[in-house]
Amino acid sequence: PLSSALTIPVVWFVFPNLGLPAGWGIGLAEGFAVLFEAGFIYMALRKTISLKHAAALSLAMNGISFLVGLTLAL
């Protein structure tokens, strides 16, 4: 939860104000979130989790979050 709490303000308030086309903005924002959170998770748990698993966990968490957001927007 902490890694996500750190990226939410950037994803919600910085990327939308960059003036990028919607698809690019969303893609870059989600890419940033996945990479940052994977690094954060890995650094916090590096004695118990590999970078590959931290990246997979981050991708899964952000993918699910993105899909839930799309579903709620309908």
Coordinates of C-alpha atoms in Angstrom, one line a residue:
P1 CA 0.0 0.0 0.0
L2 CA 2.8 2.5 0.7
S3 CA 4.3 2.1 -2.7
S4 CA 1.0 2.8 -4.3
A5 CA 0.3 5.8 -2.0
L6 CA 3.6 7.3 -3.2
T7 CA 2.7 7.0 -6.9
I8 CA -0.9 7.9 -6.8
P9 CA -0.3 11.7 -6.6
V10 CA 2.1 11.6 -9.5
V11 CA -0.2 9.5 -11.6
W12 CA -3.3 11.6 -10.9
F13 CA -1.9 15.1 -10.8
V14 CA 1.4 15.2 -12.7
F15 CA 0.8 13.0 -15.8
P16 CA -2.6 14.6 -16.7
N17 CA -1.0 18.0 -16.8
L18 CA 1.8 17.1 -19.2
G19 CA -0.4 17.8 -22.2
L20 CA 0.1 14.4 -23.7
P21 CA -2.5 12.6 -25.8
A22 CA -4.7 10.5 -23.5
G23 CA -3.3 7.1 -24.6
W24 CA 0.3 8.2 -24.1
G25 CA -0.4 9.9 -20.8
I26 CA -2.2 6.8 -19.4
G27 CA 0.5 4.5 -20.7
L28 CA 3.4 6.6 -19.3
A29 CA 1.6 7.0 -16.0
E30 CA 0.9 3.3 -15.6
G31 CA 4.4 2.4 -16.7
F32 CA 5.9 4.8 -14.2
A33 CA 3.7 3.4 -11.4
V34 CA 4.7 -0.2 -12.3
L35 CA 8.4 0.5 -12.4
F36 CA 8.5 2.7 -9.3
E37 CA 6.5 0.3 -7.3
A38 CA 8.5 -2.7 -8.4
G39 CA 11.7 -1.0 -7.3
F40 CA 10.1 0.1 -4.0
I41 CA 8.8 -3.4 -3.3
Y42 CA 12.1 -4.9 -4.2
M43 CA 14.1 -2.5 -2.0
A44 CA 11.8 -3.1 0.9
L45 CA 11.8 -6.9 0.6
R46 CA 15.1 -7.6 -1.2
K47 CA 16.1 -10.3 1.3
T48 CA 12.9 -12.3 0.6
I49 CA 11.8 -11.5 -2.9
S50 CA 13.6 -11.3 -6.3
L51 CA 13.4 -8.3 -8.6
K52 CA 11.5 -10.5 -11.1
H53 CA 8.8 -11.3 -8.5
A54 CA 8.6 -7.7 -7.3
A55 CA 8.0 -6.6 -10.9
A56 CA 5.4 -9.3 -11.4
L57 CA 3.6 -8.3 -8.2
S58 CA 3.7 -4.6 -9.2
L59 CA 2.3 -5.3 -12.7
A60 CA -0.5 -7.5 -11.3
M61 CA -1.5 -4.9 -8.6
N62 CA -1.5 -2.1 -11.1
G63 CA -3.3 -4.1 -13.8
I64 CA -6.0 -5.1 -11.4
S65 CA -6.3 -1.5 -10.1
F66 CA -6.5 -0.2 -13.7
L67 CA -9.3 -2.7 -14.6
V68 CA -11.3 -1.9 -11.4
G69 CA -11.0 1.8 -12.3
L70 CA -12.3 1.2 -15.8
T71 CA -15.2 -0.9 -14.5
L72 CA -16.2 1.7 -12.0
A73 CA -16.1 4.4 -14.6
L74 CA -18.8 2.6 -16.7

